[in-house]
Amino acid sequence: MKRRTFIQRIGSILGVLGIAEAEWLTWGNAYNQALAQPSSRKLALLVGVNKYAQSPALAGCLTDVELQKELLINRFGFVGADILTLTEEQASRDFIEAAILDHLGKQTRADDVVFFHFSGYGSKITGQNALVPVDERNAEDKNFVNYLLEQTLLLLLRSLPTSNVTAVLDTSYDISETFRATGLKIRALSTSPDLKLVTGEEEFLQGLKNQASQLNPITLLTATSNPQQVARELLLSGVSAGLFTYALTQYLWETTPARKITTLLSYAGSEMYNLGSGQQPALVNGLKNQPNTLIDSLSWSGAEGVVKATDEEGKAVKLLLTGLPPQVLESYGANSRLTTATGEVLVLRSRTGLNAKAQIANTKPPQVGQLIQEAVRVLPKNISLTIGLDASLERIERVDATSAFATFAGVTTVVAGEQPADYIFGKLAKGNTRYALFSQFGELIPNTTGENEEAVKVAVKRLLSKLPTLLAAKLWQLTNNQGSSRLVVRGTLETVNSFTSQPVVQRETLRTSTAKKLNIPTVAVPQVAIGSRMQYKLENLSDRPLYIMLVGVNNSTNAIAFYPWQVRQEPSTSETKPQLENLFIPPGETLTIPETAVSEWAIPGLSLFCEHQIIFSTSPFTGTLAALAASNTSGGRKPIATLASPLDVAQALLQDLHNASAVKAETTTANDGHILDVRNWASLNFCFQVV
């Protein structure tokens, strides 16, 4: 019975392919042997489904396919003709399996590079993980589902005659009881126990196991690291994408080669965590230290995007901005400048989602396909904090919340899920009467929960004192340019005791990355113990002195900064007076802050999450120091202190970076923009959990 069912299943797939069984059997022998002739061919199969017949539509799966395709062509050297995409109605179970057999199986040779991607729903059926194709239900009997078992997919990929196979699955398989809806799409379906897998699918899987005598290892990257997590979609203005796919591809656009898969996932996971998601990706095999041929083929030039088209007159271009962090992309202002390797200067005029239009500043038009790198970042001065009102709130609750938030000039309110939001205002659970703030992905912001039966306006008034800190954190996150900065810097966070220091996390600028590495575990969000003392070791590998500023948040509600106190003797007296002075690092030297691991900078016991931004500049932070002095209302002289006016400090910091930039006279822009030149600043982000 199993053998007959297997042959019947193969027959249906062969019907899709239009080939005979004998032809397939000839190809099937190639499963079991690596062909001798050398080949450097790169093949890809990308699958994405937004519109399902029976299930709610997703929004970002086709964007994922576009992101991966552009990345493979422009950064990994794939040829467009070797990339097959199956989207929407094309992405049926038969078509997916047929494409693996035909596009990948019949063409792949030993040492070829193969890439597979899936974006869409996942689910559980008969206790197994399964991908949900567009034809999710059987046409004849709706009680049967056409799911593609994950195990079947992996077996087909492992049967290819190459071990250079990378698979990315941006999906998840179950909805946890702790899941909180925020209006953003999730890629998981709960399957009714009454539903069954179509007859013969498990027999087909067993037949594949019997057919393939040799299985090669593959690199499998998944969007979640445990069954309690769900794969979420990221909503930006004008576009949706898989959170994992966006974080993964964005980092690969900006990074350089010689990065391990674990390092790649660490950076992607860190970005997902910074965006407010507990979802973390995973490498689902034991080959963590094995080189990955796909990653090794990454081109050397990091980029923020690519030229997609030029107009007939050669004066304007269309760009795809795939290398910018999502927070930066959302605020990327008109008149920002990007350059090509051959010297063309492109001035941004407008942007919708990932697509932008730019004017050519010099006479020579760029070529389609040229990579573009950030040169000047323009940020509007009127950036606000966007609060999404949970759609589950009653209409009167949303009206009251809108009017209450309007009393804070720096806040804009939207309906969660309809427009991008930095945070969500809602209740702890359906039917609950306690209001709180959540991240855009539903993670509770600590210390924002109110009492039972609290009125909406009272809740918002209670939260208003926390909004300046949240907006300040958003502003200094917009300085993050680890990928595009031309300054060569590195920072290492260490925990210390009386005898030794232990590195926790290291960040460095990527465009000018150096070879020095520390033996630090590559995890997305490092963990440190409560009460640990810490310090930063900052290295200036540039050819000029650099000034330093450190700001951060604990649990997203308390802002802190490093105060560079210096003790100076007063003229004509023997008295000494502490004062704030700019810290700087000479070229080629290292600075440790604090200079000693003072007990004042210990990990606070109540902080579950800390995020720090270390900013390097070629010019002094004159305005920021003045804002720090004004924000130090306690009168103490601690090197690390809480900010009373974090928003003032953040705005002064942006103005100092604007003053440091050398291109203000060259750039035509409105008076309400901060102009930041990548040659004059670098900003590194550090985050960690306290346990």
XYZ file of C-alpha atoms in Angstrom:
691
model
C 0.000 0.000 0.000
C 2.764 2.450 0.949
C 4.727 1.691 -2.213
C 1.625 2.114 -4.396
C 0.701 5.393 -2.719
C 4.239 6.691 -3.138
C 4.211 5.947 -6.874
C 0.785 7.592 -7.194
C 2.086 10.715 -5.439
C 5.167 10.850 -7.656
C 2.863 10.408 -10.646
C 0.808 13.471 -9.721
C 3.966 15.552 -9.333
C 5.339 14.272 -12.635
C 2.068 15.333 -14.231
C 2.762 18.862 -13.068
C 6.271 18.616 -14.480
C 5.124 17.055 -17.728
C 7.795 14.325 -17.638
C 7.692 10.562 -17.700
C 8.358 8.276 -14.745
C 11.375 6.751 -16.471
C 12.900 10.182 -16.818
C 12.319 10.835 -13.137
C 13.903 7.523 -12.163
C 17.015 8.468 -14.129
C 17.136 11.772 -12.277
C 16.383 10.003 -9.000
C 19.636 8.082 -9.236
C 21.410 11.422 -9.010
C 20.021 11.733 -5.492
C 22.470 9.101 -4.398
C 25.677 10.326 -6.004
C 27.584 13.571 -6.334
C 28.398 14.172 -9.990
C 32.080 14.568 -10.721
C 32.222 17.680 -12.938
C 32.984 20.932 -11.077
C 30.311 23.590 -11.002
C 29.824 26.960 -9.367
C 26.180 27.315 -10.275
C 23.784 28.879 -7.773
C 20.121 27.845 -7.794
C 17.248 29.179 -5.721
C 13.570 28.429 -5.151
C 11.561 31.133 -3.366
C 7.985 30.521 -2.207
C 5.571 33.089 -0.763
C 1.803 33.110 -0.153
C -0.245 36.095 1.028
C -3.734 35.202 -0.190
C -5.253 31.982 1.095
C -8.706 30.707 0.141
C -9.857 29.735 3.639
C -7.451 31.545 6.002
C -6.967 35.296 6.648
C -4.606 36.948 4.188
C -1.020 37.652 5.149
C 0.709 40.835 3.993
C 4.482 40.423 3.832
C 5.216 37.095 2.137
C 5.630 38.487 -1.396
C 7.885 41.206 0.010
C 10.018 38.455 1.560
C 10.390 36.797 -1.836
C 11.435 40.116 -3.377
C 13.897 40.802 -0.545
C 15.535 37.402 -0.908
C 15.675 37.580 -4.688
C 17.295 41.021 -4.709
C 19.763 39.904 -2.049
C 20.727 36.740 -3.934
C 21.284 38.603 -7.203
C 22.997 41.731 -5.929
C 24.980 40.451 -2.945
C 25.491 36.737 -3.604
C 25.984 36.691 -7.364
C 22.980 34.571 -8.342
C 21.759 34.816 -11.943
C 18.123 35.847 -12.209
C 17.322 32.961 -14.571
C 18.440 30.474 -11.892
C 15.981 31.808 -9.320
C 12.480 30.349 -9.522
C 9.709 32.090 -7.583
C 6.354 30.526 -6.714
C 3.886 33.051 -5.336
C 0.159 33.085 -4.601
C -1.767 30.588 -6.766
C 1.498 29.114 -8.092
C 2.507 28.000 -4.598
C 0.415 24.831 -4.410
C 1.766 21.709 -2.761
C 2.226 19.930 -6.088
C 3.985 22.920 -7.642
C 6.367 23.333 -4.700
C 7.339 19.667 -4.703
C 7.595 19.646 -8.487
C 9.845 22.710 -8.446
C 12.182 21.025 -5.969
C 12.359 17.918 -8.164
C 12.701 19.792 -11.450
C 14.308 23.222 -10.905
C 16.621 22.080 -8.124
C 16.910 18.319 -8.438
C 17.469 17.997 -12.186
C 20.016 20.827 -12.332
C 22.004 20.584 -9.118
C 25.520 19.175 -9.262
C 28.118 18.531 -6.588
C 29.390 21.750 -4.971
C 26.537 23.816 -6.413
C 24.948 26.336 -4.045
C 21.207 25.901 -3.450
C 18.898 28.276 -1.572
C 15.264 27.655 -0.576
C 12.909 30.130 1.075
C 9.315 29.810 2.297
C 7.073 32.573 3.644
C 3.491 31.752 4.557
C 1.444 30.001 7.162
C 2.693 27.032 9.110
C 0.623 24.632 11.185
C 0.573 21.341 13.074
C -1.018 18.232 11.623
C -0.802 14.737 13.122
C 1.709 16.218 15.578
C 4.083 17.267 12.800
C 5.251 20.668 11.562
C 3.810 21.509 8.149
C 3.948 24.356 5.644
C 0.576 25.592 4.391
C 0.504 25.969 0.577
C -2.052 28.096 -1.230
C -4.326 25.067 -1.796
C -4.588 24.470 1.941
C -7.744 22.330 1.805
C -8.493 19.370 -0.404
C -10.914 20.334 -3.195
C -13.055 17.190 -2.871
C -13.209 16.936 0.919
C -12.616 20.014 3.101
C -11.865 17.813 6.092
C -8.492 16.996 4.509
C -5.621 19.474 4.222
C -2.941 19.678 1.523
C -0.172 20.641 3.910
C 3.443 20.024 2.956
C 5.145 18.307 5.858
C 8.318 20.060 6.925
C 10.022 16.681 7.115
C 9.112 15.983 3.471
C 10.572 19.316 2.391
C 13.805 18.790 4.308
C 14.178 15.269 2.978
C 13.808 16.504 -0.604
C 16.443 19.194 0.007
C 18.816 16.815 1.786
C 18.519 14.416 -1.144
C 20.106 16.934 -3.513
C 23.661 15.959 -4.533
C 25.284 18.880 -2.706
C 25.781 19.808 0.921
C 25.742 23.526 0.050
C 22.014 23.910 0.686
C 20.583 26.717 2.801
C 16.874 26.834 3.671
C 15.028 29.716 5.348
C 11.537 29.104 6.749
C 9.803 32.321 7.808
C 6.814 30.634 9.405
C 5.708 29.036 12.675
C 3.451 26.170 13.581
C 1.208 26.941 16.521
C -0.332 29.863 18.405
C 0.779 29.920 22.011
C -1.701 30.519 24.809
C 0.434 33.513 25.836
C 0.224 35.083 22.379
C -1.013 38.674 22.353
C -2.605 40.111 19.215
C -1.497 43.644 18.259
C -3.031 43.901 14.800
C 0.146 42.674 13.101
C -0.060 39.506 11.026
C 1.254 36.231 12.403
C 2.274 33.207 10.363
C 0.736 30.343 12.273
C -2.561 28.483 12.000
C -4.201 26.415 14.692
C -5.536 23.283 12.999
C -8.741 21.680 14.180
C -8.227 18.137 15.462
C -10.991 17.089 13.040
C -8.795 17.937 10.042
C -6.656 15.236 8.525
C -3.690 15.159 6.190
C -4.574 14.169 2.636
C -4.456 10.460 2.083
C -1.007 9.190 1.221
C 1.139 12.183 2.218
C 2.813 10.363 5.088
C 3.238 7.318 2.827
C 4.850 9.619 0.261
C 7.262 10.789 2.958
C 8.099 7.198 3.820
C 8.619 6.418 0.152
C 11.090 9.270 -0.135
C 12.956 7.885 2.856
C 13.190 4.521 1.135
C 14.213 6.066 -2.203
C 17.048 8.260 -0.924
C 19.925 6.211 0.437
C 22.297 9.165 0.870
C 21.295 12.358 2.657
C 23.457 15.472 2.766
C 23.447 17.989 5.616
C 21.787 21.359 4.996
C 21.769 24.695 6.808
C 18.243 25.344 8.079
C 17.322 28.762 9.477
C 13.930 29.126 11.134
C 12.027 32.234 12.202
C 11.431 30.969 15.737
C 13.565 29.128 18.243
C 10.867 27.386 20.274
C 7.231 26.292 19.801
C 5.936 29.058 22.096
C 6.999 31.761 19.628
C 5.071 32.839 16.550
C 6.577 34.249 13.349
C 5.371 37.824 12.992
C 5.213 40.358 10.219
C 6.764 43.810 10.415
C 4.613 46.741 9.312
C 6.421 49.749 7.828
C 4.909 52.698 6.013
C 4.040 51.373 2.580
C 5.210 47.789 3.038
C 4.922 44.663 5.201
C 7.560 41.953 5.498
C 8.414 38.985 7.647
C 10.192 40.273 10.747
C 12.824 37.544 10.460
C 13.326 37.919 6.706
C 13.717 41.693 6.960
C 16.224 41.494 9.824
C 18.161 38.713 8.078
C 18.373 40.310 4.639
C 18.990 43.835 5.970
C 22.063 42.681 7.864
C 23.353 40.681 4.892
C 23.098 43.774 2.685
C 25.351 45.777 4.970
C 27.789 43.193 6.290
C 31.028 41.838 4.853
C 32.019 38.181 4.211
C 33.676 35.797 6.646
C 30.734 35.899 9.055
C 29.557 32.662 10.606
C 25.917 31.657 10.419
C 25.708 31.992 14.200
C 27.012 35.562 13.984
C 24.450 36.334 11.296
C 21.599 35.018 13.466
C 22.958 36.885 16.471
C 22.746 40.223 14.685
C 19.348 39.441 13.159
C 17.985 38.295 16.514
C 19.354 41.387 18.226
C 17.581 43.628 15.705
C 14.315 41.724 16.231
C 14.677 42.118 19.982
C 15.410 45.846 19.667
C 12.194 46.215 17.689
C 10.288 44.791 20.647
C 9.809 41.150 19.694
C 10.466 38.090 21.804
C 10.650 36.059 18.589
C 14.166 34.752 17.996
C 15.518 32.840 14.976
C 17.335 29.525 15.183
C 19.874 27.400 13.366
C 18.231 23.974 13.324
C 21.146 21.622 12.838
C 24.419 20.761 14.522
C 26.723 22.424 11.986
C 27.240 25.681 13.871
C 30.970 25.888 13.139
C 30.887 24.569 9.579
C 31.584 27.209 6.893
C 28.579 28.080 4.780
C 29.246 28.316 1.053
C 26.395 30.763 0.510
C 27.697 33.203 3.130
C 31.253 32.799 1.858
C 30.092 33.912 -1.608
C 28.914 37.273 -0.261
C 30.403 40.168 -2.229
C 32.768 42.412 -0.325
C 30.938 45.706 -0.777
C 28.271 46.266 1.841
C 25.381 48.403 0.655
C 22.141 50.074 1.667
C 20.398 49.276 -1.602
C 20.582 48.987 -5.370
C 19.692 50.999 -8.468
C 16.586 49.451 -10.047
C 15.894 51.783 -12.996
C 16.859 55.095 -14.590
C 14.581 57.509 -16.426
C 14.934 58.182 -20.143
C 16.586 61.556 -19.596
C 19.183 60.112 -17.228
C 18.368 62.602 -14.462
C 16.536 60.406 -11.950
C 16.691 56.826 -10.701
C 14.524 54.343 -8.838
C 16.168 52.729 -5.824
C 15.470 49.728 -3.619
C 16.540 50.562 -0.039
C 16.921 47.084 1.430
C 19.979 47.655 3.634
C 18.652 50.291 6.029
C 17.528 49.278 9.541
C 13.720 49.509 9.745
C 13.746 52.293 12.360
C 16.042 54.385 10.169
C 14.100 53.627 6.981
C 10.882 54.954 8.532
C 12.463 58.361 9.230
C 14.802 58.552 6.239
C 14.292 62.090 5.005
C 14.332 63.775 1.616
C 17.776 65.033 0.518
C 19.550 62.064 2.087
C 22.451 61.162 -0.189
C 23.715 57.839 -1.463
C 26.709 57.072 -3.666
C 27.850 54.321 -6.027
C 31.282 52.747 -6.216
C 31.952 54.696 -9.415
C 31.214 58.065 -7.837
C 27.616 58.861 -8.780
C 25.789 60.917 -6.138
C 22.055 60.307 -5.708
C 19.831 62.701 -3.753
C 16.710 61.115 -2.272
C 13.483 62.863 -3.257
C 10.718 60.503 -2.130
C 10.169 57.037 -0.643
C 7.307 54.545 -0.462
C 8.121 51.451 1.527
C 11.422 50.068 0.273
C 11.192 51.910 -3.036
C 12.620 55.395 -3.471
C 13.175 57.963 -6.168
C 16.393 59.969 -6.322
C 17.859 62.729 -8.427
C 21.293 62.350 -9.980
C 23.480 65.100 -8.498
C 26.269 64.822 -11.072
C 26.005 64.342 -14.826
C 26.911 60.663 -15.055
C 23.892 58.326 -14.594
C 24.478 55.079 -12.669
C 23.929 51.646 -14.148
C 20.952 49.490 -13.204
C 22.126 46.931 -10.663
C 24.792 49.135 -9.103
C 24.980 48.946 -5.338
C 24.468 52.177 -3.421
C 25.936 53.197 -0.078
C 24.717 55.769 2.396
C 26.688 59.022 2.410
C 24.443 61.551 4.170
C 21.462 60.802 6.410
C 18.785 63.479 6.775
C 16.444 63.091 9.740
C 13.451 65.408 10.261
C 13.452 67.419 13.482
C 9.747 66.785 14.054
C 9.974 63.023 14.606
C 7.248 61.866 16.985
C 6.448 58.766 18.994
C 3.646 56.754 17.377
C 1.264 55.012 19.782
C -1.035 52.384 18.286
C -4.413 52.025 19.986
C -5.293 48.360 20.343
C -8.165 47.486 18.000
C -9.802 45.464 20.797
C -10.467 48.676 22.751
C -14.008 50.008 22.655
C -14.620 53.031 20.458
C -15.081 55.347 23.463
C -11.812 54.051 24.923
C -9.948 54.907 21.715
C -11.541 58.373 21.606
C -10.532 59.091 25.217
C -7.006 57.750 24.635
C -6.548 59.857 21.493
C -7.507 63.070 23.269
C -5.379 62.233 26.315
C -2.241 61.417 24.293
C -2.731 64.653 22.327
C -1.661 66.608 25.412
C 1.923 65.449 24.735
C 3.200 67.252 21.637
C 5.584 64.486 20.642
C 2.965 61.728 20.230
C 0.877 60.611 17.259
C -1.878 58.013 17.697
C -3.005 55.443 15.103
C -5.073 52.267 15.074
C -2.741 49.358 15.783
C -2.235 47.108 12.769
C -3.452 49.674 10.251
C -0.381 51.923 10.418
C 3.124 51.428 11.863
C 3.426 52.092 15.595
C 6.325 52.279 18.042
C 4.207 51.081 20.978
C 0.701 49.773 21.602
C -1.718 51.096 24.227
C -4.115 48.394 25.347
C -5.253 46.055 28.105
C -3.347 43.195 29.676
C -5.819 40.700 28.245
C -9.250 40.569 26.692
C -11.843 41.409 29.313
C -9.153 42.832 31.618
C -9.522 46.353 33.017
C -5.815 47.165 33.434
C -4.175 49.362 30.775
C -0.504 49.239 29.817
C 1.971 49.913 27.046
C 3.256 47.104 24.836
C 5.867 46.886 22.117
C 4.538 46.789 18.558
C 4.809 42.979 18.784
C 2.860 42.650 22.028
C 5.645 42.473 24.625
C 4.639 44.218 27.860
C 6.726 47.303 28.654
C 7.688 46.906 32.339
C 6.403 49.431 34.864
C 3.555 50.640 32.615
C 0.667 48.601 34.064
C -2.093 50.410 35.949
C -4.683 49.409 38.522
C -7.967 47.598 37.960
C -10.875 49.721 36.726
C -8.538 52.584 35.839
C -10.103 55.171 33.513
C -8.461 55.568 30.097
C -7.560 59.224 30.624
C -6.081 58.444 34.027
C -4.021 55.636 32.487
C -2.675 57.870 29.733
C -1.886 60.660 32.211
C 0.049 58.108 34.264
C 2.035 57.081 31.187
C 2.826 60.600 29.949
C 5.893 60.867 32.197
C 7.414 57.833 30.450
C 6.886 59.091 26.893
C 9.891 61.480 26.770
C 12.194 58.552 27.572
C 10.604 56.374 24.885
C 10.892 59.161 22.313
C 14.487 59.896 23.336
C 15.387 56.221 22.880
C 13.778 56.289 19.428
C 15.816 59.360 18.450
C 19.194 57.986 19.424
C 18.359 54.652 17.785
C 18.023 56.653 14.555
C 21.731 57.403 14.766
C 22.562 53.692 14.431
C 24.898 53.348 11.426
C 27.010 50.327 12.227
C 26.674 49.253 8.603
C 27.303 52.529 6.784
C 29.744 54.503 8.948
C 33.167 55.203 7.442
C 34.771 55.479 10.877
C 36.611 52.347 12.017
C 35.565 51.712 15.603
C 34.839 48.800 17.896
C 33.163 48.527 21.287
C 33.138 45.647 23.764
C 30.856 45.409 26.774
C 32.577 43.610 29.663
C 31.543 42.496 33.117
C 34.339 42.875 35.658
C 35.357 41.835 39.113
C 38.444 42.557 41.200
C 40.672 40.337 39.100
C 39.339 39.792 35.586
C 37.023 41.124 32.904
C 34.683 39.010 30.806
C 33.548 40.196 27.337
C 29.777 39.969 26.898
C 29.049 41.460 23.484
C 31.101 43.185 20.796
C 29.990 45.571 18.055
C 32.017 47.233 15.306
C 31.450 49.186 12.128
C 30.919 46.746 9.272
C 31.969 48.648 6.190
C 35.509 48.938 7.469
C 35.531 45.807 9.596
C 38.842 44.486 10.891
C 39.974 40.940 11.536
C 40.324 41.090 15.331
C 37.684 39.013 17.095
C 37.072 38.001 20.669
C 35.826 34.626 21.766
C 32.349 35.851 22.675
C 29.254 33.617 22.462
C 27.237 34.661 19.408
C 23.806 35.071 20.942
C 21.239 37.675 19.978
C 20.616 38.991 23.481
C 23.417 38.293 25.978
C 22.536 37.673 29.607
C 24.276 39.157 32.630
C 23.650 38.559 36.304
C 21.940 41.060 38.574
C 24.510 43.159 40.400
C 27.270 42.647 37.826
C 29.663 45.553 37.412
C 30.429 46.487 33.847
C 32.491 48.670 31.569
C 32.944 49.420 27.875
C 36.248 49.051 26.065
C 36.169 51.395 23.067
C 38.724 51.211 20.258
C 39.440 53.995 17.787
C 40.900 52.337 14.703
C 40.446 55.494 12.611
C 43.129 58.010 11.653
C 41.751 60.917 13.694
C 40.656 61.553 17.283
C 37.052 60.712 18.097
C 34.711 61.997 20.805
C 32.477 59.629 22.774
C 28.940 59.700 24.151
C 26.999 56.896 25.878
C 23.229 56.948 26.447
C 20.749 54.189 27.141
C 17.520 52.900 28.662
C 16.648 50.328 31.290
C 13.373 48.505 30.659
C 12.450 51.218 28.127
C 11.295 53.501 30.949
C 14.440 54.877 32.641
C 17.045 56.777 30.630
C 20.703 56.864 31.673
C 23.886 58.463 30.363
C 27.596 58.426 31.048
C 28.723 61.675 32.677
C 32.396 62.442 31.850
C 33.273 64.287 35.051
C 36.750 65.814 35.289
C 38.170 67.404 38.415
C 39.858 70.744 37.748
C 41.580 73.121 40.156
C 40.029 76.580 40.296
C 42.372 79.430 39.255
C 44.049 81.284 42.153
C 42.581 78.881 44.696
C 43.318 75.453 46.062
C 39.730 74.335 45.509
C 38.807 71.698 42.949
C 35.563 71.649 40.995
C 34.111 68.717 39.015
C 32.948 69.630 35.539
C 31.799 67.828 32.423
C 34.379 67.562 29.663
C 34.345 65.790 26.320
C 35.863 62.335 26.252
C 37.971 61.537 23.219
C 40.113 58.671 21.957
C 43.300 59.415 19.987
C 43.808 57.463 16.756
C 44.789 53.850 17.315
C 44.089 53.913 21.052
C 41.572 52.313 23.416
C 39.450 53.968 26.100
C 37.674 52.200 28.951
C 34.567 53.789 30.480
C 34.225 54.052 33.358
C 38.007 54.047 33.822
C 37.498 51.692 36.743
C 34.522 49.414 37.195
C 32.955 51.638 39.826
C 30.357 50.149 42.086
C 27.944 52.863 40.972
C 27.632 51.189 37.563
C 26.254 47.846 38.571
C 23.403 46.089 36.812
C 20.242 47.244 38.624
C 18.257 44.456 40.179
C 14.916 45.462 38.665
C 16.049 45.816 35.051
C 15.044 42.965 32.770
C 16.375 44.601 29.609
C 19.031 47.237 28.968
C 19.901 48.996 25.718
C 22.874 51.303 25.255
C 23.944 53.455 22.332
C 27.617 54.398 22.043
C 28.181 57.257 19.637
C 31.517 58.355 18.164
C 31.947 61.757 16.519
C 34.758 63.712 14.901
C 33.556 66.835 16.770
C 32.891 67.512 20.472
C 29.472 66.910 22.025
C 29.230 70.479 23.279
C 25.446 70.788 23.290
C 24.941 67.290 24.677
C 27.202 68.011 27.645
C 25.208 71.148 28.398
C 21.977 69.123 28.247
C 23.522 66.474 30.504
C 24.466 69.100 33.063
C 20.922 70.479 33.028
C 19.470 66.958 33.285
C 21.576 66.086 36.341
C 19.074 67.361 38.886
C 20.338 65.147 41.713
C 23.508 67.204 42.075
C 25.608 64.041 42.359
C 28.820 63.295 40.476
C 28.198 59.686 39.499
C 29.701 58.552 36.172
C 26.400 56.803 35.301
C 23.230 58.636 36.244
C 19.541 58.737 35.399
C 18.462 61.502 33.017
C 15.801 63.895 34.240
C 15.335 65.339 30.724
C 16.204 62.549 28.272
C 14.441 64.165 25.323
C 16.531 67.333 25.671
C 19.681 65.207 25.694
C 18.604 63.238 22.606
C 17.784 66.389 20.648
C 21.080 68.014 21.645
C 22.942 64.878 20.576
C 21.387 64.965 17.090
C 22.251 68.639 16.796
C 25.889 67.945 17.761
C 26.120 65.247 15.077
C 24.569 67.698 12.626
C 27.198 70.280 13.557
C 29.953 67.703 13.064
C 28.938 66.916 9.487
C 30.999 68.485 6.752
C 28.352 68.607 4.019
C 25.809 71.130 5.323
C 26.856 73.801 2.864
C 26.685 71.335 -0.011
C 23.276 69.914 0.843
C 20.061 71.746 0.090
C 17.535 70.861 2.765
C 14.831 72.407 4.868
C 15.787 74.074 8.132
C 13.959 71.392 10.111
C 16.328 68.526 9.265
C 19.414 67.032 10.896
C 22.126 66.357 8.303
C 24.500 63.553 9.342
C 27.577 62.593 7.303
C 28.693 58.951 7.623
C 32.318 60.127 7.524
C 31.845 61.993 10.784
C 29.949 59.663 13.119
C 29.469 56.054 14.122
C 26.783 54.674 16.425
C 26.826 51.166 17.903
C 23.883 49.529 19.672
C 24.268 47.164 22.637
C 21.433 45.307 24.330
C 21.370 42.615 27.021
C 19.041 40.902 29.459
C 19.447 40.877 33.210
C 18.847 37.507 34.853
